[in-house]
PDB file of N, CA and C in Angstrom:
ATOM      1  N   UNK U   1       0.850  -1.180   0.000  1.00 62.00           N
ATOM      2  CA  UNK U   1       0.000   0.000   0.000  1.00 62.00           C
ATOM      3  C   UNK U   1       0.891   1.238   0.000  1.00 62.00           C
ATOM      4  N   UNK U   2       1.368   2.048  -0.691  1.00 74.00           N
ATOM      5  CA  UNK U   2       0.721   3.272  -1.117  1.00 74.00           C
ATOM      6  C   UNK U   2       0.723   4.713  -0.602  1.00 74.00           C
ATOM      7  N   UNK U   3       0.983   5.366  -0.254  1.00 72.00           N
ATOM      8  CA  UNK U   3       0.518   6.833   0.191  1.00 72.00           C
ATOM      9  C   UNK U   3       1.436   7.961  -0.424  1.00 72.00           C
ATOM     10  N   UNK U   4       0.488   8.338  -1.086  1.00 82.00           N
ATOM     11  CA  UNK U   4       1.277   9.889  -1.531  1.00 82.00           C
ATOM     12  C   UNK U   4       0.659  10.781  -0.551  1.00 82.00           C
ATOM     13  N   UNK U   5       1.607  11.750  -1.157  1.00 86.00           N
ATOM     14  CA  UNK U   5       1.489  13.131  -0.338  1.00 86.00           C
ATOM     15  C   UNK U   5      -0.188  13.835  -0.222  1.00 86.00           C
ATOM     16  N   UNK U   6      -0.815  13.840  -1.132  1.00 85.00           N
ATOM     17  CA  UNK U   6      -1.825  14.565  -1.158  1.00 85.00           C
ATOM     18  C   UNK U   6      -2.805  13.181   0.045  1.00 85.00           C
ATOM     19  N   UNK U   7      -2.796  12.477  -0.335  1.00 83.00           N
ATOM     20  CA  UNK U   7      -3.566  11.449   1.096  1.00 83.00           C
ATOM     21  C   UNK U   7      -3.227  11.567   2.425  1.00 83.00           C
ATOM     22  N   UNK U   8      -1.976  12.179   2.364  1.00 80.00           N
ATOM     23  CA  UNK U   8      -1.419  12.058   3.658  1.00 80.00           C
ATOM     24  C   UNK U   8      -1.627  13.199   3.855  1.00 80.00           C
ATOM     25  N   UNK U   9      -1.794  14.373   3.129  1.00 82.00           N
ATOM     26  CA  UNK U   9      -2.629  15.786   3.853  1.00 82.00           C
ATOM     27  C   UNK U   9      -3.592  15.423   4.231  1.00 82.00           C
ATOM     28  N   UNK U  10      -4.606  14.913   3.164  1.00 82.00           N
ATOM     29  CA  UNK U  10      -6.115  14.596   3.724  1.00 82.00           C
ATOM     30  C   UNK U  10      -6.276  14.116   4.648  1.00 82.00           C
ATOM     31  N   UNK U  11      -5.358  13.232   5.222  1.00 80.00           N
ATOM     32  CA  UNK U  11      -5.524  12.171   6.713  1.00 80.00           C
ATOM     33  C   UNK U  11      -5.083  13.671   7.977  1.00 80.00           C
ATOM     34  N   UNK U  12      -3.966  14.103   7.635  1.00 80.00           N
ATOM     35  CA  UNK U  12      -3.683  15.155   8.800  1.00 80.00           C
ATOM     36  C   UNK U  12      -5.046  16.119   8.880  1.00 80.00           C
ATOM     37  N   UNK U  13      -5.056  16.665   7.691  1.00 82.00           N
ATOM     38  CA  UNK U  13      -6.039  17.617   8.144  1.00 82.00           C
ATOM     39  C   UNK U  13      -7.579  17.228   8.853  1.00 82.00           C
ATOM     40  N   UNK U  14      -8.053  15.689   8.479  1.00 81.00           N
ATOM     41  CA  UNK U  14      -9.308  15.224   8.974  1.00 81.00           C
ATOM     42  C   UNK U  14      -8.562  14.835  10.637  1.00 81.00           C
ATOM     43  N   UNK U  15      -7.325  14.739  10.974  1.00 79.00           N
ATOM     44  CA  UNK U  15      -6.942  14.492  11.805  1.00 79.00           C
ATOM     45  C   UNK U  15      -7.795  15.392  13.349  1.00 79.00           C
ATOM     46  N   UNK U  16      -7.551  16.698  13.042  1.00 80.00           N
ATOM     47  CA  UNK U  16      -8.167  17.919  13.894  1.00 80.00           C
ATOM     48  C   UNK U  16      -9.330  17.479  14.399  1.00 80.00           C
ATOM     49  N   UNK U  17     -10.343  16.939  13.483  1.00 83.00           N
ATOM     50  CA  UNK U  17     -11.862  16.510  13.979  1.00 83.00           C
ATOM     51  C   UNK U  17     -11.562  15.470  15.423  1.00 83.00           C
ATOM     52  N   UNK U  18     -10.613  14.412  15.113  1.00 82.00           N
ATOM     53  CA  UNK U  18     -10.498  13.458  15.965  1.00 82.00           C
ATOM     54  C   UNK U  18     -10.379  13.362  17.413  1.00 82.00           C
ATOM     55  N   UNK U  19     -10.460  13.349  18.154  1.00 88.00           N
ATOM     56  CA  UNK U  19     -10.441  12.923  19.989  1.00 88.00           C
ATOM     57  C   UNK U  19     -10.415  11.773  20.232  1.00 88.00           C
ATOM     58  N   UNK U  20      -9.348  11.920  20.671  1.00 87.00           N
ATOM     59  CA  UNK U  20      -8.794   9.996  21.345  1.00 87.00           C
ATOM     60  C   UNK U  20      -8.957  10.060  23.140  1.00 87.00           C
ATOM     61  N   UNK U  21      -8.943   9.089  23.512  1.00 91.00           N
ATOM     62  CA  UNK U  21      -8.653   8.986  24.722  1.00 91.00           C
ATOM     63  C   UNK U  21      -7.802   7.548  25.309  1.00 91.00           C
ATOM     64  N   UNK U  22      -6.751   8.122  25.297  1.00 92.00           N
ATOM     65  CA  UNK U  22      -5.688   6.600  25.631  1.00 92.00           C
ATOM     66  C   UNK U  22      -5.454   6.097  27.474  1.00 92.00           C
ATOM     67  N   UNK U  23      -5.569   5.031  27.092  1.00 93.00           N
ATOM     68  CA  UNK U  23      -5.442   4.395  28.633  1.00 93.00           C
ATOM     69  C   UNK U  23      -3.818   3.355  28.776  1.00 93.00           C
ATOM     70  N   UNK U  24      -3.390   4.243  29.218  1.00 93.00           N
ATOM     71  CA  UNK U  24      -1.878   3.680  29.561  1.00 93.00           C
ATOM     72  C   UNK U  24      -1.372   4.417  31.123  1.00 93.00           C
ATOM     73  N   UNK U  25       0.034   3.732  30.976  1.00 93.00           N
ATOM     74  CA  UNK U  25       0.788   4.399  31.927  1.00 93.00           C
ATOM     75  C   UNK U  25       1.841   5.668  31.428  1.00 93.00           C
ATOM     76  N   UNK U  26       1.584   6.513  32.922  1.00 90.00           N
ATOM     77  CA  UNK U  26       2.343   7.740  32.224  1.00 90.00           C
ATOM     78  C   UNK U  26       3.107   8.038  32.599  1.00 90.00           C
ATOM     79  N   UNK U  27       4.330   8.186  32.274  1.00 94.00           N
ATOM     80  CA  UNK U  27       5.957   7.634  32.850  1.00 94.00           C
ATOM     81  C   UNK U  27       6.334   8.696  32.614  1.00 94.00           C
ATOM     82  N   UNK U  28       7.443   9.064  33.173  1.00 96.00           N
ATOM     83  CA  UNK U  28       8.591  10.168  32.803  1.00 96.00           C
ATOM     84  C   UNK U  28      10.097   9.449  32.295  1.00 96.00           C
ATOM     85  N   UNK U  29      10.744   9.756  31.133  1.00 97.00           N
ATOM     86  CA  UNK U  29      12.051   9.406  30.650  1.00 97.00           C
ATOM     87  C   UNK U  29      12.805  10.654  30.975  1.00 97.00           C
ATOM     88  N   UNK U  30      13.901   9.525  31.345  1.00 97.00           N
ATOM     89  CA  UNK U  30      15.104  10.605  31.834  1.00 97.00           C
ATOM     90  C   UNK U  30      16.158  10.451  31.108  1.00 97.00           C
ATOM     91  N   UNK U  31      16.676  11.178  29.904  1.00 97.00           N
ATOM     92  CA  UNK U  31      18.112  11.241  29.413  1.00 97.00           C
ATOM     93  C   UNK U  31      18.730  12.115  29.831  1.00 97.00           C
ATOM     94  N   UNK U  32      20.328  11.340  30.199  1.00 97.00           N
ATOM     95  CA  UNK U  32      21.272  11.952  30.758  1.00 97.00           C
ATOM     96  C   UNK U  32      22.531  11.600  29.463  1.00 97.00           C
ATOM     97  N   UNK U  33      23.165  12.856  29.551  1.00 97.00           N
ATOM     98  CA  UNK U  33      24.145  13.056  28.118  1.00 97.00           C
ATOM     99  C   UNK U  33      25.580  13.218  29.420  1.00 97.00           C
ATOM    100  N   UNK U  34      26.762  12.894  28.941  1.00 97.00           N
ATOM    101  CA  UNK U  34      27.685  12.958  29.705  1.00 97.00           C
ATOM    102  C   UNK U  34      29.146  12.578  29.115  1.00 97.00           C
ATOM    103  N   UNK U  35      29.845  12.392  29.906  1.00 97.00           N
ATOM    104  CA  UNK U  35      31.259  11.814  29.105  1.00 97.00           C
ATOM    105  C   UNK U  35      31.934  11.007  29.840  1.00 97.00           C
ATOM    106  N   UNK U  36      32.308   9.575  29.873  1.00 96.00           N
ATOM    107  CA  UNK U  36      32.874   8.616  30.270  1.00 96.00           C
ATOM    108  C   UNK U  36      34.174   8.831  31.103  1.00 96.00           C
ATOM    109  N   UNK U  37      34.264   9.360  32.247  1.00 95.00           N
ATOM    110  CA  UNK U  37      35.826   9.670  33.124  1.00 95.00           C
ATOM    111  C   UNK U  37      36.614   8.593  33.205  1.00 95.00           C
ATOM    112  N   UNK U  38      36.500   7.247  33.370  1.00 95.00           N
ATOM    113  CA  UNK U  38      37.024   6.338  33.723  1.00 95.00           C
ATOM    114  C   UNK U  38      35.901   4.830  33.904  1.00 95.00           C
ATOM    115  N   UNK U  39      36.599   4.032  34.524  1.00 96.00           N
ATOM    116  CA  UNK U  39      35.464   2.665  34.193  1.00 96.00           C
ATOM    117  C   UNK U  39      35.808   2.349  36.340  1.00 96.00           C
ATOM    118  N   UNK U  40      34.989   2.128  36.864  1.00 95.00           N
ATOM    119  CA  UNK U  40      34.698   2.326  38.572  1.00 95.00           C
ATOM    120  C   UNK U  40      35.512   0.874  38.708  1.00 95.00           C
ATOM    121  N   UNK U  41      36.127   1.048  40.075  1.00 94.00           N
ATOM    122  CA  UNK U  41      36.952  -0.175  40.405  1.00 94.00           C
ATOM    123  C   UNK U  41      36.341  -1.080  40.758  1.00 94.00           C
ATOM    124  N   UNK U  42      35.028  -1.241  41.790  1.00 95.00           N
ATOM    125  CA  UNK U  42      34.314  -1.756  42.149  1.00 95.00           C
ATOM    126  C   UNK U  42      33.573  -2.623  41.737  1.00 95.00           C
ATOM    127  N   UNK U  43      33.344  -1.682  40.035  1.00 95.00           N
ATOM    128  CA  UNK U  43      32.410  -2.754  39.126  1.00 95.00           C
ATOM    129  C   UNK U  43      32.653  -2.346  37.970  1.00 95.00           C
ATOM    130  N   UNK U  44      32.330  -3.030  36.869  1.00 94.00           N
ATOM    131  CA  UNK U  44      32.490  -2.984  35.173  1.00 94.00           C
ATOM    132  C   UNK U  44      31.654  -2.224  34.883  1.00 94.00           C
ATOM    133  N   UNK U  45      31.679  -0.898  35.330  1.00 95.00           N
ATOM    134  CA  UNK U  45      30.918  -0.024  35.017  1.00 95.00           C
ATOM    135  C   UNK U  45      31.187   1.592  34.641  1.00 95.00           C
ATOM    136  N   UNK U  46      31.094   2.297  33.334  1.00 95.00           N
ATOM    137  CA  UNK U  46      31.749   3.500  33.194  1.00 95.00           C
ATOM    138  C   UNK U  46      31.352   4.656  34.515  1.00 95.00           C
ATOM    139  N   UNK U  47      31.695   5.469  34.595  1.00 96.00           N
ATOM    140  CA  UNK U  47      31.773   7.069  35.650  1.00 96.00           C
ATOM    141  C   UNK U  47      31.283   7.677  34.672  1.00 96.00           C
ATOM    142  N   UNK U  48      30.309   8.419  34.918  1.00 96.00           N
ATOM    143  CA  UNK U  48      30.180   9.384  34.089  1.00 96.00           C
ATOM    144  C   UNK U  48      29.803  10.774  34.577  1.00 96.00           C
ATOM    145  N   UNK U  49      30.474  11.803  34.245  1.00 97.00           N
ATOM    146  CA  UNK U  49      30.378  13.309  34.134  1.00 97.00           C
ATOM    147  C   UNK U  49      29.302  13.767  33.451  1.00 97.00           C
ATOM    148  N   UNK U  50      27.929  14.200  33.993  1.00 97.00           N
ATOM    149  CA  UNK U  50      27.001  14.548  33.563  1.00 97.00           C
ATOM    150  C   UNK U  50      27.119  16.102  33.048  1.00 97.00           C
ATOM    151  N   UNK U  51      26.337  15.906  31.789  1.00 97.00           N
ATOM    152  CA  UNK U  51      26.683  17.709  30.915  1.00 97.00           C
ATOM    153  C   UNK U  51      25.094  18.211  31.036  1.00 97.00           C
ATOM    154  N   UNK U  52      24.152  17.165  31.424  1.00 97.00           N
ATOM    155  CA  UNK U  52      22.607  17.629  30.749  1.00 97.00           C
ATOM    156  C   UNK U  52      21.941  16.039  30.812  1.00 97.00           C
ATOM    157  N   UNK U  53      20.671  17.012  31.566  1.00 97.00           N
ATOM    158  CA  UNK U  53      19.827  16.326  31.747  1.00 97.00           C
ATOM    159  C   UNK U  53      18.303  16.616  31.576  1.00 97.00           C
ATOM    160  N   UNK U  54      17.776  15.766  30.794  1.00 97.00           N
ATOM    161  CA  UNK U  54      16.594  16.224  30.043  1.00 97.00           C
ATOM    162  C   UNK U  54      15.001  15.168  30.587  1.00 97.00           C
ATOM    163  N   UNK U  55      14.010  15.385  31.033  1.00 97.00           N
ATOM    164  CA  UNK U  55      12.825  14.696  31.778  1.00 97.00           C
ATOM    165  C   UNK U  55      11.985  14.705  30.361  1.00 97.00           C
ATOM    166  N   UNK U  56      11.043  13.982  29.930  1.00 94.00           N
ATOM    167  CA  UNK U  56       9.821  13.862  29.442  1.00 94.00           C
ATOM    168  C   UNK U  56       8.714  13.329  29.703  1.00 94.00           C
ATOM    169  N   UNK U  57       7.861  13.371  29.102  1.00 93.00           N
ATOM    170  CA  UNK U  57       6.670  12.317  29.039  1.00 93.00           C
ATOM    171  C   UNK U  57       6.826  11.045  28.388  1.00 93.00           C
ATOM    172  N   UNK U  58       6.824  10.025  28.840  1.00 95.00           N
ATOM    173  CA  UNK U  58       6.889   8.796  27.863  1.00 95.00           C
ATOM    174  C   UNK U  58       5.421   7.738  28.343  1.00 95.00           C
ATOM    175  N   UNK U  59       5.809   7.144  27.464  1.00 94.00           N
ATOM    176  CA  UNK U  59       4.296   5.831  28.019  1.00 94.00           C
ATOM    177  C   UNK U  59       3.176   6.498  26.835  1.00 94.00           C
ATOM    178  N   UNK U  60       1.880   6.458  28.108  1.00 93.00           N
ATOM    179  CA  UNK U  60       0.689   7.078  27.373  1.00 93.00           C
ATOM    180  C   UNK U  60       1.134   8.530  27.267  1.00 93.00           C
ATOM    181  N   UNK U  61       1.343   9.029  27.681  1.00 92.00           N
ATOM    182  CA  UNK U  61       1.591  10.815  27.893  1.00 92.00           C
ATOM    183  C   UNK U  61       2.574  10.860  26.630  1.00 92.00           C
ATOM    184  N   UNK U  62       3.092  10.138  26.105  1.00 93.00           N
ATOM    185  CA  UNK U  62       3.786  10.577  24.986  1.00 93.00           C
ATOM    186  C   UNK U  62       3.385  10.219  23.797  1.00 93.00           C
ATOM    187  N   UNK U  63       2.224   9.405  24.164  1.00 91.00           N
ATOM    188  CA  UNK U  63       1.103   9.248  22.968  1.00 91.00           C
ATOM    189  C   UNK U  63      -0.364  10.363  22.759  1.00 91.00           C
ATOM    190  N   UNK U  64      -0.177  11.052  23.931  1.00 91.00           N
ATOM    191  CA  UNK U  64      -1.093  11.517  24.032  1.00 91.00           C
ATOM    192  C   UNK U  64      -0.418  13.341  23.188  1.00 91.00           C
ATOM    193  N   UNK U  65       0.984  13.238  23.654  1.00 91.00           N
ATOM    194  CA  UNK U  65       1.635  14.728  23.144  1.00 91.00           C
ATOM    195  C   UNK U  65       1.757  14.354  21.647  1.00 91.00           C
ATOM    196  N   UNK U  66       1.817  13.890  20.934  1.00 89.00           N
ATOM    197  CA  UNK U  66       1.815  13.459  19.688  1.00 89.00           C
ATOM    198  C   UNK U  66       0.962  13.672  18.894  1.00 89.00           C
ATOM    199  N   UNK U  67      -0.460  13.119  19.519  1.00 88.00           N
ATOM    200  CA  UNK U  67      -1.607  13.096  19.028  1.00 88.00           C
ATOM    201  C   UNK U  67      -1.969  14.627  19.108  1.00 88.00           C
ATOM    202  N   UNK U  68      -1.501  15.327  20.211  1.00 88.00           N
ATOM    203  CA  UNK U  68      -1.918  16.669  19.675  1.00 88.00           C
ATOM    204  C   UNK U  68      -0.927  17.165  18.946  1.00 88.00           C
ATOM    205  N   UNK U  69       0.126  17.122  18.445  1.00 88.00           N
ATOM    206  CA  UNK U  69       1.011  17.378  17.907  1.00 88.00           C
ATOM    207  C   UNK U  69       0.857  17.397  16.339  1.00 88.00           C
ATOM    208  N   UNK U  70      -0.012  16.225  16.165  1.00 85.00           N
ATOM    209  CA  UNK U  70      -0.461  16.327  14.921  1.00 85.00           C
ATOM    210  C   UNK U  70      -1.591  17.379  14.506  1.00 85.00           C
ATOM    211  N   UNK U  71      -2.142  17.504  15.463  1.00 86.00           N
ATOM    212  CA  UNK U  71      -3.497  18.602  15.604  1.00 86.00           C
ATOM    213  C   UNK U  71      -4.813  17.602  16.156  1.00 86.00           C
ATOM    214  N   UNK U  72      -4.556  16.432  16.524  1.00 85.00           N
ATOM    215  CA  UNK U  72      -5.635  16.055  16.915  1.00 85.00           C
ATOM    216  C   UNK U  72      -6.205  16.381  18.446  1.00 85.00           C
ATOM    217  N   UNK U  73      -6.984  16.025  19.438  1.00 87.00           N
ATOM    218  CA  UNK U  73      -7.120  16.142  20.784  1.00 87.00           C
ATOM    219  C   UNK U  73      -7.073  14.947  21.473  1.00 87.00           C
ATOM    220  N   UNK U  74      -6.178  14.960  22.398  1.00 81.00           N
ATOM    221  CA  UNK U  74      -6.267  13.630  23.022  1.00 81.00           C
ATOM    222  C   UNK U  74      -6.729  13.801  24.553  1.00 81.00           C
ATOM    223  N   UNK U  75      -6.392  12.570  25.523  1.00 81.00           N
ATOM    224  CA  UNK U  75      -6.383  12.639  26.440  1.00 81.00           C
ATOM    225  C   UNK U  75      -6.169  11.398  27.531  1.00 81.00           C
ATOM    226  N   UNK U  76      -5.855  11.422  28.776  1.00 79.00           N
ATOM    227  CA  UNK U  76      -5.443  10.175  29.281  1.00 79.00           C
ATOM    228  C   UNK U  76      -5.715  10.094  30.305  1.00 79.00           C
ATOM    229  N   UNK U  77      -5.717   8.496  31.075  1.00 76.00           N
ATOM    230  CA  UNK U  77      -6.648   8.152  32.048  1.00 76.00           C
ATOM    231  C   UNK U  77      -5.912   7.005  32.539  1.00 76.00           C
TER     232      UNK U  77
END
């Protein structure tokens, strides 16, 4: 199957009409960006020097930011 561009407007734009309501769990993701100092004596495991650290929505909540993202309305429970 198929999809050109002009279908795939038509789907976004009928998108707006839509309201979902998703039932999941709504988690927070945590990426941490950093740089490897050394590997810990204790265990086989790198050290790392944190530069940035970033929280989101993940799970349902990141299905739910999406869905409006596209222009639709969502919501979660």
């Amino acid at each position: 199957m198929s999809l050109d561009l002009s279908r795939l407007e038509s789907l976004l734009d009928g998108f707006a009409r839509v309201r979902l309501l998703v039932f999941g769990d709504v988690v927070l993701d945590e990426y941490i960006w950093g740089d490897v100092e050394r590997v810990s004596p204790e265990a086989p495991v790198p050290v790392v020097r944190v530069r940035e650290e970033t929280v989101m929505l993940g799970g349902a909540g990141n299905v739910v930011r999406n869905i409006v993202a596209l222009g639709g309305g969502g919501s979660f429970c």
